[in-house]
Backbone as a printed PyTorch tensor [residue, N CA C, xyz], in Angstrom:
tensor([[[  0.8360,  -1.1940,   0.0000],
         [  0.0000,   0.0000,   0.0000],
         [  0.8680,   1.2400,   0.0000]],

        [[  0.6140,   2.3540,  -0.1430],
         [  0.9590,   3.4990,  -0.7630],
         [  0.3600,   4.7360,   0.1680]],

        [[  0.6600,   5.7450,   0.7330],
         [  0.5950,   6.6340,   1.5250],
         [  0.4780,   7.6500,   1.0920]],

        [[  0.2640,   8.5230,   0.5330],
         [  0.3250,   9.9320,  -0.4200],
         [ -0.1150,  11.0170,   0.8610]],

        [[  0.9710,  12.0290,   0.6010],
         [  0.8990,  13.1730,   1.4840],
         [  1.2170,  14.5500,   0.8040]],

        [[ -0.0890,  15.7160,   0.3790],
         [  0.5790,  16.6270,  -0.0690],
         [  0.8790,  17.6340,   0.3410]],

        [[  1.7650,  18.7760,  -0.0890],
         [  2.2000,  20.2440,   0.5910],
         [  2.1850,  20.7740,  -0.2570]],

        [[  2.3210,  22.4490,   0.3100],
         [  2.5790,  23.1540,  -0.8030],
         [  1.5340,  24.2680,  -1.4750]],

        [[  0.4570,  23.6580,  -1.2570],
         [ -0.7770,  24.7320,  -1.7440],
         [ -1.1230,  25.8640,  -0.5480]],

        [[ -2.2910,  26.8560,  -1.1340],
         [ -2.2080,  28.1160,  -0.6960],
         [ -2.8900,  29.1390,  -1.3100]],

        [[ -2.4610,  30.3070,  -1.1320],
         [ -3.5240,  31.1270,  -1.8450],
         [ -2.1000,  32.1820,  -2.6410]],

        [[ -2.5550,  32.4560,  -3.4460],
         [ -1.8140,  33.5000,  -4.7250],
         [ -2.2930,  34.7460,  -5.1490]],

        [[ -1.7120,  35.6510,  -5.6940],
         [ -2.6840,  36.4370,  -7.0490],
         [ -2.3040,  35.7970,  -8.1710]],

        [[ -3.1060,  36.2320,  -9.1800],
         [ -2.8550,  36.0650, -10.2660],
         [ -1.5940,  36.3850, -10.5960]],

        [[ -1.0840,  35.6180, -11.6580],
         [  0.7260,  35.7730, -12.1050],
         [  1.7890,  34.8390, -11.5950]],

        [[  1.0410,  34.9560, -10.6140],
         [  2.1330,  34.3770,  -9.2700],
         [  2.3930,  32.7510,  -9.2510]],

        [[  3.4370,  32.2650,  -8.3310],
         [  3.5790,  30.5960,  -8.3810],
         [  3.3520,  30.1960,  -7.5630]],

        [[  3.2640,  28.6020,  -7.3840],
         [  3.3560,  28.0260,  -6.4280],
         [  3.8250,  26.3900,  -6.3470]],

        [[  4.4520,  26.0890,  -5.6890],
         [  4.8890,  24.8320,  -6.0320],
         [  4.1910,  23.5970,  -4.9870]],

        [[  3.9870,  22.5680,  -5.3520],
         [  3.1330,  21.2690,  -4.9610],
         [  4.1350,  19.8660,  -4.2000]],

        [[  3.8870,  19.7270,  -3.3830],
         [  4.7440,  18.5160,  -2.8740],
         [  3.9740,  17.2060,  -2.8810]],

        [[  4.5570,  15.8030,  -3.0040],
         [  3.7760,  14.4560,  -2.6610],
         [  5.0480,  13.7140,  -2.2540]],

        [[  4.4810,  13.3300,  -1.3080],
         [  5.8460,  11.8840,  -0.2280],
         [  4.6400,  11.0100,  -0.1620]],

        [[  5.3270,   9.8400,  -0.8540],
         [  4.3310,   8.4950,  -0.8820],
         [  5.5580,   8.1350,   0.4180]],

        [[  4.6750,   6.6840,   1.1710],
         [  5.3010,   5.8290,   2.1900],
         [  4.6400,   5.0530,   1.8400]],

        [[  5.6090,   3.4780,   2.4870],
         [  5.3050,   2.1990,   1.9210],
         [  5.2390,   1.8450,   0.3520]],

        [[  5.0050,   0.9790,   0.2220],
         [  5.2530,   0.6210,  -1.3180],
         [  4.5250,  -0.4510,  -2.0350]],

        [[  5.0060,  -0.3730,  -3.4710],
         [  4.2140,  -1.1670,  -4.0760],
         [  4.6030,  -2.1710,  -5.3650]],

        [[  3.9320,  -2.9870,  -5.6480],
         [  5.0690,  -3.7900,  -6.3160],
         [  5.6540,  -3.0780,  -7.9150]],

        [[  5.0340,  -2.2490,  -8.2600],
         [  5.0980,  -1.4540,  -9.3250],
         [  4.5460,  -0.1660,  -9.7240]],

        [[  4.8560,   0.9150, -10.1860],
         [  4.4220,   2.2710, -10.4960],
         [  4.5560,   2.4990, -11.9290]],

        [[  3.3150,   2.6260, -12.2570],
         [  3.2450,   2.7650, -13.6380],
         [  3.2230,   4.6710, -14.6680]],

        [[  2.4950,   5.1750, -13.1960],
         [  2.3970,   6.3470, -13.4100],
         [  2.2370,   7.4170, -12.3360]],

        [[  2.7980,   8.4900, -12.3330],
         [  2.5700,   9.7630, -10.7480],
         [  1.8560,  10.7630, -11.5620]],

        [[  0.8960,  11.6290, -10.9390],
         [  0.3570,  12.7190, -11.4630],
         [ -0.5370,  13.4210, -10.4250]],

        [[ -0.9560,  14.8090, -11.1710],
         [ -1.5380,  15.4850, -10.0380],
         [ -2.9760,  16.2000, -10.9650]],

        [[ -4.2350,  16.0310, -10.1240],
         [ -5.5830,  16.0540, -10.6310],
         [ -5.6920,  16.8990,  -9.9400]],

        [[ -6.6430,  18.0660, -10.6380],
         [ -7.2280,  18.9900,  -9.6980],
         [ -8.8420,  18.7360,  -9.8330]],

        [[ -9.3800,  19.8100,  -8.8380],
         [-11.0030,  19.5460,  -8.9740],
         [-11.7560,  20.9240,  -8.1580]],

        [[-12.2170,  21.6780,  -9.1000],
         [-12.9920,  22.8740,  -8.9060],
         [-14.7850,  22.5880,  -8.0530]],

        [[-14.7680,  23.2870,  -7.6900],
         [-16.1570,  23.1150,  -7.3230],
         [-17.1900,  22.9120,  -8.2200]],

        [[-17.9510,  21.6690,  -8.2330],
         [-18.9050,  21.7620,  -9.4580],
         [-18.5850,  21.3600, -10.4220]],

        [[-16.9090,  20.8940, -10.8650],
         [-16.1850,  20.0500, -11.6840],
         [-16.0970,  19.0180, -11.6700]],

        [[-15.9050,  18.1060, -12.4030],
         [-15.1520,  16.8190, -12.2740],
         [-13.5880,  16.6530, -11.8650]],

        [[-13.2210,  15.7830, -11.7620],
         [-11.3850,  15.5490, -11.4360],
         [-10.7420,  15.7760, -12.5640]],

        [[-10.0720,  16.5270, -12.7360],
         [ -9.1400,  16.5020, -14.6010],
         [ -7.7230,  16.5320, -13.8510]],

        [[ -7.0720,  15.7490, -15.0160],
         [ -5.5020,  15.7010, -14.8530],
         [ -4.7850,  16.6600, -15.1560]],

        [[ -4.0470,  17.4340, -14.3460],
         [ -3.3310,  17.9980, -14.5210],
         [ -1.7550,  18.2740, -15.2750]],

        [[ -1.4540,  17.1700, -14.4990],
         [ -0.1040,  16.6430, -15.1190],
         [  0.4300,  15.4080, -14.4380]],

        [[  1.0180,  14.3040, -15.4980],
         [  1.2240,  12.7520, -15.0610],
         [  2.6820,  12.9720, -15.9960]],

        [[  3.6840,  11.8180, -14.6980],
         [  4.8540,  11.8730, -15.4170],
         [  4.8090,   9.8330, -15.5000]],

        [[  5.4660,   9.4570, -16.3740],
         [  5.6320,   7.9300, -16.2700],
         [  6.3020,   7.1490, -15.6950]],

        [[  6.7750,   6.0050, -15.3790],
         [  7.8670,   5.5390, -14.8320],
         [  9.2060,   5.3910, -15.8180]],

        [[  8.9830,   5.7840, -17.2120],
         [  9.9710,   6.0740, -17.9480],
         [ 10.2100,   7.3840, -18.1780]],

        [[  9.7940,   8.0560, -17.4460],
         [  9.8750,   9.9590, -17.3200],
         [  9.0850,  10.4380, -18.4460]],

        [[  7.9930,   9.8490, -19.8070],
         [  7.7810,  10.7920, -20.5980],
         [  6.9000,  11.4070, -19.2790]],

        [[  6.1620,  12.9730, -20.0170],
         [  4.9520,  13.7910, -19.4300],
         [  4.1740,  13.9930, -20.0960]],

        [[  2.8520,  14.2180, -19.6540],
         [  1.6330,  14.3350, -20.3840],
         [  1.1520,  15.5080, -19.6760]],

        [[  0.8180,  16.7650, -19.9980],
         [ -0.1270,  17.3900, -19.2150],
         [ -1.3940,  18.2190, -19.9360]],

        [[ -2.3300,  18.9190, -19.4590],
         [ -3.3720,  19.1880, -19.3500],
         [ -3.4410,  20.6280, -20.3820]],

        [[ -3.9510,  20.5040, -21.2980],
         [ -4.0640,  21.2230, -22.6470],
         [ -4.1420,  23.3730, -21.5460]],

        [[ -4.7290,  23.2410, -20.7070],
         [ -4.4900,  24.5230, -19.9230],
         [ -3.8180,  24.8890, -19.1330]],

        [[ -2.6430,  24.1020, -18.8620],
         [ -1.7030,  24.4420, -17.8480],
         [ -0.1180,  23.9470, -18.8630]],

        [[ -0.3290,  23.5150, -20.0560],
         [  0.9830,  23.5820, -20.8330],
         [  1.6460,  24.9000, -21.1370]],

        [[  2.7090,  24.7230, -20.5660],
         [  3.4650,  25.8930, -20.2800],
         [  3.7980,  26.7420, -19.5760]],

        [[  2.9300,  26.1550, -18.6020],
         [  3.0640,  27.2190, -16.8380],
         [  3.4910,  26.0530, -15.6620]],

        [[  2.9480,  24.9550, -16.0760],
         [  2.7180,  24.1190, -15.5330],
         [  4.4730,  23.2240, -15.3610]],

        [[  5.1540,  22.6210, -14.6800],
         [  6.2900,  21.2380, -14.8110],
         [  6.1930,  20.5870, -13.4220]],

        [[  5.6170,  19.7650, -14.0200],
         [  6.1140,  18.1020, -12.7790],
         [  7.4210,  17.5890, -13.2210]],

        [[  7.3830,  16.7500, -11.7920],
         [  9.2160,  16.1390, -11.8010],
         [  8.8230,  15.1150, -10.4630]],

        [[  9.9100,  14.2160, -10.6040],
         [  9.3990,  13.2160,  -9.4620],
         [ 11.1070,  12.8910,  -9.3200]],

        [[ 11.6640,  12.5100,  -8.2060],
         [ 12.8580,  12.2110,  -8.2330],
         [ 13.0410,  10.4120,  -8.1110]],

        [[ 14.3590,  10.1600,  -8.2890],
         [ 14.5920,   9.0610,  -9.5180],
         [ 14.1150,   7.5990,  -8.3660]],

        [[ 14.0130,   7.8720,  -7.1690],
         [ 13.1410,   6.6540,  -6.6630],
         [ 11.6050,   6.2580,  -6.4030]],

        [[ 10.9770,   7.5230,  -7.1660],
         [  9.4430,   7.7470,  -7.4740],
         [  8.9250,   7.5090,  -6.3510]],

        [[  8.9880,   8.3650,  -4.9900],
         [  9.0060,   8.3370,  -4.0550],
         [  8.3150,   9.6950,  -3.6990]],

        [[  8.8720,  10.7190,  -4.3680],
         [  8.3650,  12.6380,  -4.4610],
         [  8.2410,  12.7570,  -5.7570]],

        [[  7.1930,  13.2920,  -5.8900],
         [  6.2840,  14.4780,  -6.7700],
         [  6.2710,  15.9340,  -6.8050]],

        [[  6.4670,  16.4550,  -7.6970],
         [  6.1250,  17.7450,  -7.4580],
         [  5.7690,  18.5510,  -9.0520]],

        [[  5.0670,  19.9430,  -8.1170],
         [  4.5970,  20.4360,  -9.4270],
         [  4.7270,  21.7780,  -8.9520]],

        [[  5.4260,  22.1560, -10.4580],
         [  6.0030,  23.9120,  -9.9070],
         [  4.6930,  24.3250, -11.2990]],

        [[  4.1650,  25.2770, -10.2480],
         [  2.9130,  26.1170, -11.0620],
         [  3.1530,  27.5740, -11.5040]],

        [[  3.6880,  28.0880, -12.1700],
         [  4.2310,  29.1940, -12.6850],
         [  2.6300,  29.7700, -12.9440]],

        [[  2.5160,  31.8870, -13.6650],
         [  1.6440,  32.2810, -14.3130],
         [  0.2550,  31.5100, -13.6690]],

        [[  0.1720,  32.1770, -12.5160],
         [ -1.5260,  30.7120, -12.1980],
         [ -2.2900,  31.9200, -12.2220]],

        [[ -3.6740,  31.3920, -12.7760],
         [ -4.6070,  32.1910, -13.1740],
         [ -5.2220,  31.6880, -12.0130]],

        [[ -7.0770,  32.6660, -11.7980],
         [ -8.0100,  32.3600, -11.1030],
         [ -8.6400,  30.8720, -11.6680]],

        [[ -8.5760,  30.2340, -12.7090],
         [ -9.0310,  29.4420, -13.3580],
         [ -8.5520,  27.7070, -12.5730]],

        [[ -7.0940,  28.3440, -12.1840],
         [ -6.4460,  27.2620, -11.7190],
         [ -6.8420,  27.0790, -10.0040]],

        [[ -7.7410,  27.7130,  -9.3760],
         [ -8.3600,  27.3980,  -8.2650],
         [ -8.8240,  26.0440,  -7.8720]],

        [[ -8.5860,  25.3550,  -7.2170],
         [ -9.0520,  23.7890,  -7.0400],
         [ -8.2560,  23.2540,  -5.9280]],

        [[ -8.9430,  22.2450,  -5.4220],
         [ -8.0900,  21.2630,  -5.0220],
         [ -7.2100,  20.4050,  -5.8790]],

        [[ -6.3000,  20.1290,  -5.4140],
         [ -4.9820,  19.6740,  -6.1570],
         [ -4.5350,  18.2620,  -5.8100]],

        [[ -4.7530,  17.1230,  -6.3310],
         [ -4.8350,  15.8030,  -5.7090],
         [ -3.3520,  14.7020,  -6.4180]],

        [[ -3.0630,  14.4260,  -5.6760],
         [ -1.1940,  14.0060,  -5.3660],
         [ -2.0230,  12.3270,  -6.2240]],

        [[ -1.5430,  11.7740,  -7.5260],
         [ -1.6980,  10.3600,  -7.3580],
         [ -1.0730,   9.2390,  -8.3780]],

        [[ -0.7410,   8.3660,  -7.3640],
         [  0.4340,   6.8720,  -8.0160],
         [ -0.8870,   5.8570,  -8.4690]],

        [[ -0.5450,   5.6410,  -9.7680],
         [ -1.0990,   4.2140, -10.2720],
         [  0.4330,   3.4210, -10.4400]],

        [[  0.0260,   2.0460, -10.3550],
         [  0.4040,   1.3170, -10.1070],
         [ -0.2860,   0.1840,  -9.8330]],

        [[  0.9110,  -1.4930,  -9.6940],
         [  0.2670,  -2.7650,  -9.7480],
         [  0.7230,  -2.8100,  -7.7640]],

        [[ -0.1670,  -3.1590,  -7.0570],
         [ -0.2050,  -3.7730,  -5.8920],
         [  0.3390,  -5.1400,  -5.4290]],

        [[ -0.3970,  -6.0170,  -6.4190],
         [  0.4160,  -7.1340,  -6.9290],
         [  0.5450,  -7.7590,  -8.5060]],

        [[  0.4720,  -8.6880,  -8.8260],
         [  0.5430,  -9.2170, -10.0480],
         [ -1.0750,  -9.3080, -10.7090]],

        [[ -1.5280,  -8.4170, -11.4380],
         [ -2.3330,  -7.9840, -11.9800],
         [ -3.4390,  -7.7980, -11.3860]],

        [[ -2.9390,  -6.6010, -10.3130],
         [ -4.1890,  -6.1210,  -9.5870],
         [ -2.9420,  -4.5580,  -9.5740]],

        [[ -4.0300,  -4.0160, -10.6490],
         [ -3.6200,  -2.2230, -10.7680],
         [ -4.5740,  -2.0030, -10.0790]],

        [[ -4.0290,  -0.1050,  -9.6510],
         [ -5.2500,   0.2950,  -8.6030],
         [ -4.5870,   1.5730,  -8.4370]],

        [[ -5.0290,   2.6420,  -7.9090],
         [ -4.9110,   4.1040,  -7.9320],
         [ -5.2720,   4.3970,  -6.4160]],

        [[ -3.8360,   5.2280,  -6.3390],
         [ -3.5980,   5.8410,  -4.6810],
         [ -3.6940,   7.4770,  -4.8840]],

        [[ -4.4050,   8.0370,  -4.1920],
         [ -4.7360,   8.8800,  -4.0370],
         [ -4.1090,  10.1850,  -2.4950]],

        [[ -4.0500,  10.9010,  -2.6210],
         [ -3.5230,  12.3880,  -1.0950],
         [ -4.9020,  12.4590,  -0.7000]],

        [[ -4.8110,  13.1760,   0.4180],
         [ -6.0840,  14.2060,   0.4070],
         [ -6.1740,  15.4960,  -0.2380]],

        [[ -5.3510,  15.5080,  -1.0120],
         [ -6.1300,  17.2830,  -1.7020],
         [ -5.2690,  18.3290,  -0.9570]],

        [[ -4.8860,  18.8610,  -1.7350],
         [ -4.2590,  20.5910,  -1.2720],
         [ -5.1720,  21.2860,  -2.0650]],

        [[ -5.3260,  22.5140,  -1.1320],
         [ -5.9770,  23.6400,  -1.7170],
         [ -5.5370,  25.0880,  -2.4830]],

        [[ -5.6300,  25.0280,  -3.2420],
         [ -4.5140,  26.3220,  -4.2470],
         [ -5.4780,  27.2700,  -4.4930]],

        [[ -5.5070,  28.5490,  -4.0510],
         [ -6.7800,  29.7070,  -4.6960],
         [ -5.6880,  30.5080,  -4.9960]],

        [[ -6.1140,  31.0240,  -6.2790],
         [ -5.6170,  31.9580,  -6.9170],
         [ -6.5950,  33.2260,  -7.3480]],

        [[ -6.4720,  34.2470,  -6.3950],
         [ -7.0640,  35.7070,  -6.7140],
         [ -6.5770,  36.2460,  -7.8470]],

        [[ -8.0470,  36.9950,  -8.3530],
         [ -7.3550,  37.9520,  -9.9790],
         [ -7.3670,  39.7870,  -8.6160]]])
């Protein structure tokens, strides 16, 4: 099992940054993918940005270019430096490892949520 803990969120103005922390504990037999979902009030969960266990990145058609995750090389920490954050980018901010538990049982670990408000 898998532990997800995040830091880092807060409140901003517009322009401004902020950077995102995740410390997983305990472990798992495999990690396929780390990423960070946000979720607005009245929204659904959208991905923000997911890095792989072969380092490509994928991120979220509205935060390309403000946005860089990075995880260091024992996929252990997460993070996400949020450059240019608009009011748009207001949400909770959710820390999460997919991965296999055991031999073909994938499953998705989840933080509790940081909170990021960004004033215009």
């Amino acid at each position: 099992q898998l532990h997800l803990v995040e830091s880092g969120g807060g409140s901003v103005q517009a322009g401004g940054s902020l950077s995102l922390s995740c410390t997983a504990s305990g472990s798992i037999l495999r990690i396929i993918a780390m990423g960070w979902y946000r979720q607005a009030p009245g929204k659904q969960r959208e991905l923000v940005a997911q890095v792989n266990a072969g380092g490509g990145t994928n991120y979220g058609d509205s935060v390309k270019g403000r946005f860089t995750i990075s995880r260091d090389n024992g996929m252990n920490l997460l993070y996400l430096q949020m450059n240019s954050l608009e009011p748009e980018d207001t949400a909770v901010y959710y820390c999460n490892f997919r991965g296999y538990a055991s031999i073909g049982v994938q499953g998705d670990y989840w933080g509790q949520g940081t909170q990021v408000t960004v004033s215009s």
